[in-house]
Each structure stands twice: as C-alpha cells, then as structure tokens.
XYZ file of C-alpha atoms in Angstrom:
733
model
C 117.643 88.764 112.643
C 115.152 91.495 114.604
C 111.609 91.667 112.569
C 110.138 94.553 115.165
C 110.239 96.856 112.437
C 107.467 95.399 110.676
C 105.272 97.093 113.397
C 106.069 100.304 113.281
C 103.063 102.657 112.490
C 105.838 105.312 110.715
C 106.923 103.722 107.312
C 109.673 106.915 106.967
C 111.294 105.521 109.765
C 115.348 104.693 108.987
C 114.743 101.705 111.044
C 111.482 100.774 108.562
C 113.709 101.609 106.098
C 116.610 99.262 106.761
C 114.558 96.763 107.471
C 112.993 96.718 104.255
C 116.446 96.647 102.604
C 117.060 93.815 104.893
C 113.979 92.730 103.337
C 115.335 93.085 99.911
C 118.506 91.210 100.488
C 116.967 88.157 102.171
C 114.525 87.548 99.415
C 117.076 87.749 96.697
C 119.579 85.282 98.716
C 117.010 82.967 99.138
C 115.578 83.693 95.189
C 118.925 83.496 93.264
C 118.318 84.423 89.998
C 114.725 85.392 90.653
C 112.994 89.056 88.771
C 109.722 88.656 90.692
C 108.758 87.638 94.749
C 105.479 87.683 96.285
C 104.847 90.760 97.142
C 103.801 90.872 101.469
C 102.589 94.234 101.211
C 99.239 94.575 103.176
C 97.747 95.073 99.497
C 98.885 92.029 97.814
C 99.131 89.771 100.770
C 101.921 87.614 99.622
C 99.448 86.510 96.520
C 100.538 88.529 94.060
C 104.011 88.409 91.887
C 106.393 92.023 91.225
C 109.328 92.652 90.243
C 111.569 93.260 93.355
C 112.273 96.875 92.984
C 108.059 97.638 93.060
C 108.071 95.023 96.355
C 110.511 97.814 98.322
C 107.811 100.711 96.498
C 104.759 98.448 98.021
C 106.325 98.007 101.210
C 106.923 102.321 101.783
C 103.462 102.488 100.529
C 101.222 100.384 102.100
C 102.999 98.644 104.880
C 104.062 94.830 105.750
C 101.351 91.976 106.427
C 102.202 92.656 110.639
C 102.083 88.715 111.122
C 104.367 88.169 108.989
C 107.911 88.012 110.354
C 108.827 84.473 109.326
C 109.183 84.978 105.964
C 108.716 81.098 104.585
C 107.155 82.410 101.513
C 110.864 83.886 100.305
C 112.663 80.777 101.787
C 113.232 81.380 105.396
C 112.845 77.949 107.422
C 110.130 77.665 109.697
C 112.348 75.667 112.398
C 115.340 77.923 113.296
C 116.117 75.599 115.720
C 116.503 72.322 113.925
C 119.639 71.413 111.992
C 121.226 72.607 108.728
C 119.979 69.604 106.875
C 116.331 70.263 107.653
C 114.133 71.066 104.718
C 113.624 74.238 103.185
C 109.989 75.943 102.877
C 109.086 76.027 99.403
C 108.299 79.498 97.706
C 104.857 78.339 96.721
C 101.587 78.943 98.149
C 99.520 76.904 101.399
C 96.641 74.888 100.038
C 94.011 76.017 101.917
C 90.742 73.984 101.124
C 88.287 76.585 100.197
C 85.163 74.426 101.496
C 87.338 74.808 105.256
C 87.000 78.755 104.403
C 83.668 79.085 104.454
C 83.166 76.502 107.115
C 85.278 79.423 108.379
C 83.542 82.321 107.781
C 80.254 80.439 108.927
C 81.861 79.848 112.329
C 82.715 83.451 113.026
C 79.396 84.514 111.896
C 77.550 82.107 114.114
C 80.319 81.336 116.924
C 78.459 79.739 119.447
C 75.769 78.076 117.308
C 75.879 74.601 118.305
C 77.680 75.096 121.657
C 75.597 73.993 124.736
C 75.857 76.971 127.298
C 75.294 75.543 130.592
C 76.105 79.153 132.212
C 74.548 82.162 132.441
C 75.543 86.067 133.293
C 79.291 85.781 132.814
C 81.270 87.960 130.103
C 83.130 84.925 129.469
C 80.889 82.642 128.645
C 79.060 83.473 125.264
C 74.855 84.078 125.417
C 73.186 81.457 122.652
C 72.164 82.528 119.777
C 67.812 82.898 119.651
C 66.344 80.605 117.525
C 65.874 82.701 113.909
C 69.104 83.012 113.903
C 69.712 79.484 114.473
C 67.612 78.881 112.238
C 69.508 80.415 109.235
C 72.547 78.574 110.610
C 71.125 75.406 109.860
C 70.634 76.602 106.408
C 73.808 77.779 105.724
C 75.591 74.494 107.591
C 72.774 72.753 105.323
C 74.391 74.247 102.013
C 78.129 74.143 103.544
C 77.398 70.278 103.413
C 75.650 69.771 99.956
C 77.713 68.480 96.993
C 77.348 71.109 94.147
C 76.170 68.447 92.184
C 75.876 64.153 93.006
C 79.259 63.018 93.008
C 81.307 66.346 93.784
C 83.000 66.094 96.923
C 85.569 69.171 96.127
C 82.991 71.474 96.448
C 79.989 72.170 98.184
C 77.091 74.284 97.066
C 77.813 77.428 99.466
C 81.491 77.382 98.613
C 80.552 77.813 95.048
C 78.052 80.724 95.379
C 80.757 82.404 97.549
C 83.488 81.634 95.085
C 81.443 82.556 92.292
C 80.164 86.446 94.175
C 83.401 87.068 95.133
C 84.305 86.995 91.153
C 81.657 89.241 90.636
C 82.172 91.587 92.747
C 86.045 91.800 92.471
C 85.612 92.362 88.598
C 82.610 94.439 89.260
C 80.474 92.427 87.106
C 76.687 93.633 86.334
C 73.640 91.343 87.993
C 72.642 91.070 84.007
C 76.457 89.279 83.210
C 75.647 86.842 86.357
C 72.517 85.778 85.631
C 73.957 84.339 82.277
C 77.568 82.902 83.637
C 75.262 81.645 85.945
C 73.102 79.756 83.776
C 75.881 79.183 81.494
C 77.676 77.065 84.194
C 74.328 75.867 85.147
C 73.801 73.983 81.583
C 77.508 72.412 81.731
C 76.970 71.609 84.753
C 75.295 67.740 85.277
C 71.024 68.227 85.453
C 70.772 67.446 88.795
C 73.243 70.098 90.042
C 72.220 72.495 93.142
C 73.885 75.861 91.129
C 71.359 78.724 91.714
C 69.775 80.055 88.593
C 69.941 83.880 88.730
C 71.562 86.173 90.905
C 68.653 86.761 93.162
C 68.140 83.192 94.521
C 72.074 83.229 94.777
C 71.314 86.419 97.236
C 68.676 84.161 99.040
C 71.055 81.139 100.205
C 73.759 84.026 101.770
C 71.132 85.872 103.415
C 72.006 84.018 106.731
C 75.379 85.695 106.687
C 74.066 88.985 107.408
C 75.696 92.678 106.187
C 72.575 92.572 104.227
C 70.293 95.667 104.025
C 66.871 96.865 104.691
C 64.471 98.482 101.676
C 62.518 102.230 103.639
C 59.995 103.475 101.443
C 60.058 107.058 101.391
C 57.425 110.280 100.382
C 57.831 110.906 96.712
C 58.220 114.566 98.392
C 61.049 113.418 100.896
C 58.320 114.708 103.955
C 58.476 111.240 105.796
C 59.706 107.257 105.423
C 57.178 104.598 105.707
C 58.695 103.339 108.469
C 57.908 102.203 112.349
C 54.022 103.891 113.015
C 54.149 105.026 109.428
C 54.876 100.964 107.541
C 51.248 100.629 106.908
C 50.186 103.719 105.550
C 49.442 104.244 101.488
C 49.638 108.251 101.344
C 51.544 110.887 102.696
C 49.830 112.490 105.712
C 51.880 115.557 105.182
C 51.502 116.153 101.351
C 49.085 113.562 100.800
C 50.908 111.773 98.274
C 50.663 108.279 97.307
C 53.321 106.003 98.324
C 53.030 103.423 95.423
C 53.401 104.671 91.497
C 50.490 103.915 89.028
C 50.076 100.727 87.497
C 47.860 98.245 85.705
C 45.174 96.468 87.349
C 47.041 93.387 86.228
C 49.932 94.016 88.224
C 49.971 91.911 91.317
C 52.742 93.557 93.229
C 53.237 97.698 94.282
C 56.200 99.490 92.819
C 56.925 102.367 95.643
C 57.477 106.229 94.297
C 60.831 106.640 96.280
C 62.702 104.220 98.202
C 66.280 104.236 100.516
C 68.290 101.437 101.697
C 69.274 101.079 104.827
C 72.294 99.173 105.974
C 72.166 98.668 109.744
C 75.248 99.133 111.442
C 75.396 96.373 114.463
C 76.020 93.528 112.443
C 79.001 95.556 110.761
C 80.639 96.634 113.949
C 79.912 92.828 115.030
C 82.014 91.427 111.493
C 85.173 93.473 113.237
C 85.540 91.921 116.271
C 85.251 88.528 114.458
C 89.136 88.700 113.312
C 91.882 87.860 116.039
C 93.880 90.983 114.344
C 90.575 93.382 113.970
C 89.723 92.704 117.065
C 93.040 94.126 118.605
C 93.343 96.901 116.365
C 90.128 97.867 117.813
C 92.066 99.017 121.161
C 94.816 100.409 119.145
C 93.431 104.014 119.875
C 93.749 103.009 123.800
C 96.766 100.509 124.289
C 99.518 101.178 121.488
C 98.485 104.631 120.905
C 101.845 107.318 121.480
C 100.329 109.839 123.842
C 102.765 112.784 123.826
C 102.008 116.523 122.433
C 102.105 114.914 118.222
C 98.990 114.474 116.604
C 98.765 111.022 114.643
C 95.118 109.867 115.398
C 92.053 111.858 116.132
C 92.384 110.410 119.763
C 95.415 113.145 120.031
C 92.571 115.794 119.315
C 91.341 118.034 122.365
C 87.667 117.140 121.350
C 88.539 113.422 121.705
C 90.162 113.968 125.098
C 87.080 115.988 125.971
C 84.493 113.482 125.142
C 86.359 111.312 127.264
C 86.869 113.699 130.261
C 82.579 114.071 130.094
C 81.767 110.654 129.604
C 84.921 108.306 131.243
C 82.522 105.283 131.920
C 82.728 105.001 128.037
C 85.994 105.531 127.570
C 86.608 102.783 130.244
C 86.128 100.273 127.916
C 88.404 101.096 124.500
C 86.659 98.177 122.542
C 83.605 101.006 122.478
C 83.519 102.452 119.262
C 84.148 105.671 117.911
C 82.221 106.933 114.360
C 83.123 109.725 111.975
C 80.189 110.197 109.627
C 80.585 111.418 105.794
C 78.301 112.507 102.650
C 78.171 113.842 99.746
C 76.714 113.659 96.710
C 77.543 111.772 93.099
C 76.404 111.229 89.567
C 76.399 107.865 88.964
C 75.679 108.131 85.285
C 78.645 110.256 84.900
C 77.651 113.180 81.807
C 74.009 110.761 81.039
C 71.772 112.425 83.498
C 73.123 115.863 84.592
C 70.141 116.298 87.370
C 70.295 113.084 88.638
C 72.832 112.406 92.524
C 73.056 109.859 94.413
C 73.773 110.416 98.298
C 75.817 107.947 100.246
C 76.341 108.000 104.122
C 79.469 106.358 105.030
C 80.187 105.660 108.937
C 84.097 104.866 109.572
C 85.721 103.428 112.902
C 88.454 105.688 114.104
C 89.275 102.287 116.930
C 91.717 101.843 114.030
C 95.616 102.360 113.652
C 95.349 105.684 111.213
C 96.440 103.845 108.400
C 93.805 101.581 108.413
C 90.658 103.425 109.995
C 89.972 105.638 106.341
C 90.292 102.551 104.302
C 87.821 101.542 102.194
C 87.915 98.207 103.554
C 86.796 99.532 107.185
C 83.760 101.744 105.554
C 80.518 101.027 106.164
C 77.978 102.818 104.118
C 74.873 102.783 106.228
C 72.402 104.772 104.268
C 71.952 104.848 100.177
C 69.683 107.885 98.784
C 68.677 108.074 95.704
C 68.420 111.754 95.076
C 69.638 115.371 96.422
C 67.561 115.294 99.977
C 68.584 119.078 100.652
C 67.823 119.739 104.471
C 64.932 116.808 104.849
C 68.268 114.712 104.909
C 67.060 113.812 108.604
C 64.572 112.205 107.153
C 66.887 109.822 105.938
C 68.788 109.952 108.673
C 65.579 108.349 110.854
C 66.666 104.758 110.676
C 70.496 105.860 111.364
C 69.989 107.860 114.349
C 67.386 105.267 116.188
C 69.913 103.171 115.856
C 73.231 105.290 117.369
C 70.843 106.084 120.130
C 70.349 102.211 120.868
C 73.999 101.790 120.060
C 74.973 104.363 123.337
C 72.181 103.181 125.491
C 71.385 99.655 125.433
C 74.641 98.658 123.092
C 74.672 95.076 121.892
C 76.115 91.836 122.652
C 79.212 90.624 120.687
C 81.963 88.577 120.873
C 85.818 89.232 121.225
C 87.224 87.037 119.436
C 90.518 88.317 120.517
C 89.698 87.442 124.107
C 87.293 84.479 123.480
C 84.864 86.358 125.356
C 81.515 88.073 125.048
C 81.168 92.206 125.931
C 78.917 94.744 125.535
C 79.828 96.907 123.068
C 78.626 100.828 122.610
C 78.797 103.643 119.826
C 79.053 107.058 119.813
C 79.457 109.101 116.580
C 82.600 111.866 116.705
C 81.325 114.041 114.687
C 80.708 114.344 110.699
C 82.960 115.380 107.869
C 81.969 116.639 104.605
C 81.786 119.481 102.581
C 80.317 123.145 102.373
C 77.488 122.285 100.638
C 76.283 119.412 102.883
C 78.002 120.680 106.139
C 74.442 123.230 105.611
C 72.289 119.982 105.268
C 73.796 118.388 108.558
C 74.320 121.491 110.691
C 70.825 122.638 110.089
C 72.839 126.505 108.812
C 72.330 127.546 106.183
C 75.640 128.047 104.286
C 74.805 130.671 101.835
C 73.754 134.508 102.277
C 75.342 137.095 104.237
C 75.570 134.935 107.931
C 76.572 132.253 106.294
C 79.734 131.039 108.180
C 78.491 128.565 110.809
C 81.124 129.289 113.443
C 80.648 133.109 113.665
C 77.201 132.426 113.189
C 75.140 136.343 113.263
C 78.223 138.092 114.146
C 79.776 137.233 110.574
C 81.378 140.281 108.691
C 80.184 140.367 105.370
C 79.321 142.690 102.289
C 78.491 142.438 98.771
C 81.611 142.451 96.480
C 81.980 142.522 93.016
C 78.668 140.844 92.724
C 78.981 137.875 95.134
C 78.751 137.424 99.160
C 82.086 138.428 100.342
C 83.564 137.675 104.257
C 86.365 140.160 105.160
C 86.318 139.939 108.700
C 89.381 137.279 108.848
C 91.533 139.425 110.668
C 89.896 138.941 113.942
C 90.608 135.525 114.566
C 94.652 137.129 114.509
C 96.170 137.840 117.586
C 95.413 141.249 119.629
C 98.959 142.774 118.510
C 99.400 141.228 114.829
C 100.723 143.292 112.094
C 98.147 142.574 109.774
C 95.263 144.223 112.087
C 96.921 147.717 111.499
C 97.165 147.171 107.513
C 94.023 148.546 105.673
C 95.091 149.579 102.625
C 95.801 145.984 102.034
C 92.722 144.459 103.465
C 89.586 146.037 103.677
C 90.328 149.966 103.832
C 90.077 149.719 107.674
C 92.034 148.545 111.152
C 90.702 145.887 112.575
C 90.339 146.335 116.450
C 87.282 143.846 117.291
C 87.998 140.766 118.886
C 87.244 136.856 118.008
C 83.712 135.885 117.783
C 82.561 133.651 120.525
C 81.887 129.962 120.283
C 78.942 128.584 121.647
C 78.238 125.804 123.074
C 76.600 122.644 122.185
C 73.845 123.304 124.783
C 73.550 127.324 123.634
C 72.879 125.812 120.102
C 70.582 123.422 121.648
C 68.505 125.607 123.893
C 68.438 128.177 120.378
C 67.167 125.477 118.398
C 64.390 124.602 120.872
C 63.000 127.955 120.731
C 62.381 128.063 116.975
C 59.529 126.571 115.423
C 60.649 124.947 111.948
C 58.078 123.954 108.932
C 57.750 120.330 108.222
C 60.299 118.658 106.141
C 59.226 118.265 101.942
C 59.411 119.795 99.048
C 55.717 121.115 98.935
C 56.462 123.135 101.897
C 57.370 126.916 102.208
C 61.093 127.761 102.467
C 60.643 131.369 103.988
C 62.781 132.029 106.415
C 61.198 134.277 109.422
C 64.406 136.705 110.233
C 64.764 135.126 113.757
C 65.733 131.775 112.771
C 68.813 133.509 111.266
C 70.312 131.075 109.154
C 68.585 127.549 110.571
C 66.759 126.114 108.672
C 66.163 122.969 111.020
C 66.694 121.469 114.024
C 69.382 118.519 113.362
C 68.482 115.117 114.399
C 71.670 114.452 115.526
C 70.607 116.444 118.419
C 68.506 113.733 119.780
C 71.811 111.356 120.435
C 72.162 112.389 124.056
C 75.925 113.358 124.102
C 75.661 115.280 120.666
C 75.365 119.020 122.848
C 78.371 117.977 124.802
C 81.013 117.093 121.987
C 83.181 120.242 120.993
C 83.525 119.434 117.812
C 80.481 118.545 115.903
C 81.030 118.688 111.924
C 84.518 118.960 109.658
C 85.258 120.371 106.728
C 86.566 117.930 103.756
C 90.172 119.335 103.659
C 90.458 117.867 99.801
C 87.358 119.583 98.823
C 88.631 123.190 100.211
C 92.112 122.658 98.487
C 90.402 122.013 95.075
C 88.445 125.492 95.579
C 91.324 127.168 96.660
C 93.486 125.623 93.557
C 91.015 126.723 91.431
C 90.750 130.147 92.824
C 94.209 130.628 92.842
C 95.055 129.380 89.029
C 92.042 130.590 87.443
C 93.543 134.020 88.907
C 97.463 133.544 87.697
C 96.584 131.977 84.732
C 94.087 134.933 84.181
C 90.935 132.143 82.755
C 88.023 133.775 81.665
C 85.085 132.450 83.912
C 87.840 131.173 86.752
C 89.531 134.078 87.737
C 88.375 136.611 90.488
C 90.211 139.435 88.737
C 87.243 141.027 87.071
C 85.764 144.499 86.107
C 83.861 144.126 88.518
C 86.474 143.771 91.157
C 88.365 146.381 89.924
C 85.374 148.714 90.169
C 84.940 147.528 93.777
C 88.707 148.203 94.826
C 87.691 151.335 93.132
C 84.935 152.248 95.354
C 86.400 150.942 98.705
C 89.566 152.997 97.750
C 91.895 150.706 98.281
C 95.085 149.111 95.777
C 95.107 151.351 92.914
C 97.378 150.045 91.389
C 94.565 147.578 90.380
C 91.928 150.270 89.347
C 90.623 150.627 86.130
C 92.487 152.230 83.082
C 90.578 154.832 82.207
C 91.960 157.165 79.155
C 89.323 159.037 76.042
C 85.779 157.374 77.521
C 87.043 154.440 77.546
C 87.810 151.487 80.487
C 90.094 148.801 80.270
C 91.331 145.875 83.061
C 95.595 145.463 82.150
C 96.714 142.571 82.986
C 97.804 142.494 87.038
C 101.297 142.121 88.315
C 100.112 138.717 90.475
C 98.624 137.390 86.450
C 101.011 135.536 83.950
C 102.146 137.121 80.380
C 100.930 134.949 77.528
C 104.257 133.768 77.062
C 104.863 132.630 80.407
C 101.702 130.959 80.681
C 102.441 128.999 77.616
C 105.998 127.821 79.320
C 104.094 127.549 82.538
C 101.711 124.677 80.828
C 104.149 123.046 79.069
C 106.607 122.411 81.924
C 103.245 121.399 83.781
C 102.246 118.367 80.767
C 105.775 117.843 81.050
C 106.025 116.209 84.235
C 105.171 112.305 84.855
C 104.421 110.547 88.493
C 105.060 107.458 89.739
C 102.133 104.706 88.746
C 99.180 104.795 91.719
C 100.133 108.253 92.793
C 98.612 111.007 90.458
C 96.699 110.692 87.435
C 98.200 111.805 83.942
C 97.907 115.091 84.367
C 99.067 115.806 81.150
C 95.803 115.192 79.169
C 94.053 117.686 81.388
C 96.508 120.827 80.236
C 95.158 122.530 77.208
C 98.606 124.497 76.158
C 97.183 126.739 73.224
C 93.981 127.247 75.225
C 95.627 128.293 78.064
C 93.658 126.735 81.048
C 93.206 123.118 82.628
C 90.486 121.046 81.907
C 88.794 117.350 83.692
C 91.518 118.485 87.094
C 89.909 115.586 89.826
C 90.286 116.327 93.483
C 93.660 114.329 94.149
C 94.524 115.909 90.908
C 94.340 119.503 92.120
C 95.935 118.113 95.596
C 99.282 117.013 94.067
C 98.844 119.786 92.017
C 98.731 123.010 94.261
C 101.591 120.904 96.814
C 103.857 119.319 94.327
C 104.018 121.264 90.893
C 102.658 125.129 91.308
C 105.631 126.017 93.591
C 108.093 124.750 91.288
C 106.313 126.416 88.430
C 105.678 129.772 89.373
C 108.617 130.848 91.029
C 110.298 132.381 88.220
C 107.542 133.599 86.285
C 105.926 135.653 89.053
C 106.959 138.536 91.393
C 109.182 137.447 94.539
C 106.269 138.758 96.346
C 103.770 136.405 94.689
C 105.500 133.268 94.677
C 106.176 133.841 98.522
C 102.840 133.696 99.976
C 101.959 130.621 97.098
C 104.905 128.864 98.129
C 104.098 128.968 101.694
C 100.562 128.364 101.154
C 101.762 125.092 99.290
C 104.085 124.165 102.172
C 101.200 124.454 104.756
C 99.096 122.128 103.179
C 101.353 119.873 101.971
C 103.535 119.949 105.845
C 100.056 118.783 107.672
C 99.059 116.239 104.578
C 98.169 112.718 106.660
C 100.733 110.864 103.819
C 102.822 113.530 104.006
C 105.558 111.743 105.975
C 105.782 108.641 102.902
C 106.419 110.574 99.762
C 109.460 111.011 99.761
C 110.286 107.555 100.337
C 108.340 106.141 97.625
C 110.750 107.322 94.932
C 108.768 110.827 94.376
C 111.380 113.467 93.246
C 111.927 116.489 95.087
C 110.443 119.239 92.859
C 112.127 121.993 94.647
C 115.338 121.043 93.201
C 114.337 118.476 91.147
C 116.780 116.076 93.564
C 115.684 112.674 92.211
C 115.070 110.657 96.227
C 114.949 106.750 95.332
C 114.328 104.286 97.988
C 115.934 101.526 96.686
C 120.063 104.202 96.881
C 119.728 105.215 100.173
C 123.182 106.702 100.394
C 122.161 108.708 97.231
C 118.684 109.645 98.585
C 120.860 111.213 101.796
C 123.419 113.361 99.806
C 120.498 114.418 97.426
C 118.619 115.686 100.499
C 121.827 117.199 102.294
C 122.418 119.398 98.656
C 119.242 120.042 98.971
C 118.749 121.413 102.112
C 121.338 123.508 102.284
C 120.227 125.556 99.300
C 117.288 127.812 100.952
C 114.610 128.063 102.973
C 112.396 128.681 100.295
C 113.891 125.938 98.191
C 113.098 123.068 100.587
C 109.315 123.062 100.609
C 109.005 119.561 99.682
C 112.410 118.184 101.204
C 112.583 115.026 104.110
C 113.470 117.877 106.468
C 109.812 119.948 106.353
C 107.930 116.487 104.917
C 108.460 114.209 107.330
C 105.749 113.580 110.345
C-alpha cells in the first residue's frame, strides 16, 4: 500500500483524502470493536486517543506525521517480509526512558562537546566549543548523571527538573504555584534529595540548555537603553532621569525604572537545525516547493524572487534563514488595567513549508516591551538590529543534523507584518492626518468629510479604461483622469530620510514636526540593515485586522448600530454639500430635518431575523468561538466579537444571512467581497473537507461520506454563480 499521500502538502487533494479513508479502514480492520484509537495527526502525535471519526477530521485539519509510514501503533507488522506467523506489534506506546531523552537533549545542544577534533577548517568537521560552553555542558552532564536522592536509579536531578518545568508550561502554572508544589515534593522525598527548592534555582540548573533571555534596563521616558557603551551609566544623558527607582538606604540591590527582555535570535535559529526533520524542512522552500504560477508560499512572491536576484550569494544556500517580524500590543490583565499594554516582537522563519512556518511552535519571541513604545520602538529594537546585522555580515557557525556537517548560517528579514498603527511605528511614516497613506505619501487624495479625514482617490489605482473612472455621482462627484501615484524605491526613501533631521526619542522631546518632514516621524532603524533599502516590499498589513475593521464598519452600517454605522447625520449633510446621492439627503419638512432609514440598512424586523439566524448557527469544535453568546437580539447589535470571529462571520455567515433581507444591488457587492476574502484565505482549501456546512445552499459536506459529499457539491454548483461562494469549486486552492 503506497503511503506517498502522507507527504502531500495539499490536504484537499483526492489522493490525500483517499489515503485517510484507507487509513481509517485499516484501523477498523486491525482494531475490531475499538471506538477510540491513537490519533497520528501532527498535533496529537500518536499520544492521544480519539474516536475514529475525530481522527479523520484531525488528519484533514492538522495532517499526518510525515514519518509515520509504518502504522505499527495501529496494528501493522514492522517486517512485511516475514511470515504470516510473525508476531504482531501491540497497540501500545513505546517505552522511552526519560533519562535517555534528557541525554538526547544535551547532545542536541552540545553535539560535539566531548569529541576530540583533529582536523580544522573543513565544513564536514565540527568546530570544538569554547571553555564557557564546555563548562555548561559539564554541569548539565553532572546533573543528568546525579541521582535525585541516594538509591534513586530511575530519575536523575536534571530529568526531574525537565519533567516538572514541562508540566508547568503545559498547564500554565504560575511561579508561586510551582514553588509551592516543588516545596511539597521536596518534603515528601528523603531529606538528602537534590531537588531545587524553588523555581529560581530550577531555572539556574536549566540555564545551560540555552534559550534564555537578557534583561536590559531602559530609560523611564524611552529615550535610550543602558546597553553597550551606556551600560555603566546611572542616569539618562538625554532627559537626566535616574536609571533606578528611589529605595530605602538599607536595600542592597537597586531596582531599575524600566526593563526590556531581549531573547537572542542565534540560539533559537540553532535549534531549528538540531532535529533531522526540522533541518530538512528548513530547505523546503528551495528543494520541495513546486515552482509554478500558483502562490502557495512566500517564496512564490515577486518580492522573494527579487531578493534572490539582488543577493544571489545569500540565495545560493537554501539553509540561510528568511525571517518575518511582527508586533502588536495587548493587555495581559484584561479589563483590570485599561492603560497598560505589552508589546512582544516575534520572528518567524519562512524557510519552512507553509503549513508550519506560521505555527506557534516555530514563532520566536525576540523582544518583550512592557508598555506602548510609540515611535520609540526603535530604541528597543537596537539589540535585535545589531544581531541581525551580524547574522547578515558574519553569520553564525551551526551544526546541521540532517547532513552531519557544520556550516555558516546567515539570516535576513524579508518584511514586517503589522496592523496599521504598528505599521506607523516600524515604518517611520505616521498613519494619521491628511498624508496617512504610506504608499501615496504626499500625492495622497484626502479631505475632511463627515467629521473626519477621508481618502477618496482609490480609483486612481484602476486601469485607465475602467468604467468606474467615468462614474462621478457614485463616488466623489468627479471623474478620475489621474494615473496611479509613483512607487518609491527603498533607495529613494533612504536618501530622503538622510536629508531630514529628526528629534531624539523620548517622551520629554517635543513632537512638533516641520512641514518638510511630511509624515515622517523618525528614520527606521531597519535601514541600518545593508539589504533593507533593496527590498521590494518592506512592510505588510495584517489581513485579519483589516478584515475585522471592514466587518465592523459593514455590519454596523447595514444594522444601523448607533456609534458604529457610517450612515450618520454628518455623512448625509456631506453628501448634500457634494451634490451626490440625492436619495440619501436629509428629509426636511416644517423646519425639521430627519434621517430616514437608508436602502442599504435593515428594517427592525429584518434585523431581528438576521440576529436570530446568527445565534442559531453552530460551528465544529475548534473552528470558531460561540458567536451566539455575542448576539444581542433585543438590543440589535453584537458584543465581544474577536478578530477570528469577525473573519468567520465575514466569509461564512454574512453572505447567507443578508441575501433575502436586503436589495440585490446591496447583497451582490457584499457577496463578492466575502468571496474575495474567502478565496485568498490561506486556510480556505481545507474548510469544505473538514465537515463544514456549505452556507450558500445549507448542504452538509461530510468527510466520512465521500460519495454523498460529491453529490452535494455537484448539486450546489448547479445552482448558479452567486450560490456557490463557499463551495468546493471556488473554495479550493
């Protein structure tokens, strides 16, 4: 039986779905009467038991473990060439000694710590580690060989600490809770045990495994970091603010005003090459990616290809890492402190396959800022940019476990991914005011409409002969004859920034911006990277944030929700002033003006019907949150919708719920918008195959019944173009 389907990256392909059916039949045949079997998906990893039906869904959603080609945990014999009387492998989990696992971790971190090297200068011969690293290796080896208490041969000190710390992270245990249970365990064990007394001492033992972080003091006003040449200073040279808090004279240690956590990037990149499978996947973008006209991976983008043409020496080695950076603020305390926000900065490697590169297992947090830095984010980016410059110029020596050789790894940041406010922070161009567009810059078309700055020049980006260019009454009252704004290259932007003189960072510095600076607030620190000005694309917008903003505006308008609708009195008066959309002008009679309900807004009874429909919809487990809890039928509004809920609502529910409640000329554009977002969603291809109902025709597509699903799809696709928005024909990629 061929198992090539396991390696197929397209989990919507017929080959992959047929393979799942074969696996389910195989598991039923070799486990008669069993209702639950081990799930071989990438998340469960053959360690969790699931119902046979759920195993099928997991394999479609998560994919099967690529190395699980011999189904020995589901009844298959290991040796196919043996006789029929060969012993059958029991459906039990293999016994693995925890001490051996810990020793394997040490050997991964220090692959050649105890090897004598006689040759130097060859790529296939690893270089010896320095004395400090060897000292760390000896400490770990000592704890790995030391018994937890005299006579305990099954568990070592290091094994016990690793197991306990793993449970702490897995079940989200606080440090205080961990300290309590660690003390309880220590009292239960013999008095001469070697278990650490608290979390702090346990961390010291594991420090040699790497992946730690550095605490870097920062100025209270975000002026600078006490870093490198400023490390010994006690006051900020810009604002003269003290580095430390005022404490009592009896206190021996000083408390810093503000601390930034920096997690070095190099050891985290090294971990990617310590596993054979991960090291192989780091070359996927070059060796296994299908190079055609279909965009499946960032390597298919023109920006990636342009980078390869500009820096062929870097592109020659597929092991060199391409990184993306993302940042956003959140409040870790919920509603308890509305004024606090924490800003982590994440890096993610694009070398991996598309189904892995954005998984949380491979995302690396590099910087943790404890407040909103604003434009001073460049102050906190200093250690990261310094390390990125070194990774580009010098690289770092690294051991590739898949080939067994040392090599020099280099890394480059391809672009950043942020929402619009964070875009302004990392790009240096303010996204507020009349020149908020970072693409059009000073050539933007903006004006004051309905009490806010609006941007109405979007028709400039259409083709020259597009029919919308001639329509004036439907837009701003003017025909559009202008060409699209010019595209600024990175070198031109850098030349412009070098001519400007920016004020230093910090809260105490005046923020008055001269007119010559346009909307530039500062020169981004990323331009210190030698390749940054050569990139074709430097910053991206997070689609999920954009989709949520579009959803809030669209639903708030069609439901006429007060405070969220764009159909306001100011907007009606503005239309009247511009002389367009006469049907939406204010209705004046007897010296009074009133705003009638617009044709694109639902009537009260239709609004209740729509909200009842939304509250009745149920989603598969893990697909979306309970949206019914966010629906207020009597109040006629939604509350508490998260970004992913808006994403599901926009693509799945909205086209169905409005099609019989609003006019056709309103429904059709909304359906096309939902179809556009649905078509370019990276997860789109697997939705219909995961048992999701087809919302356009309410036909169930069940992965366990392939023939019925195909009949349902065929019936659905025969009902017209507008009714197959979410069906397989348009949804698959």
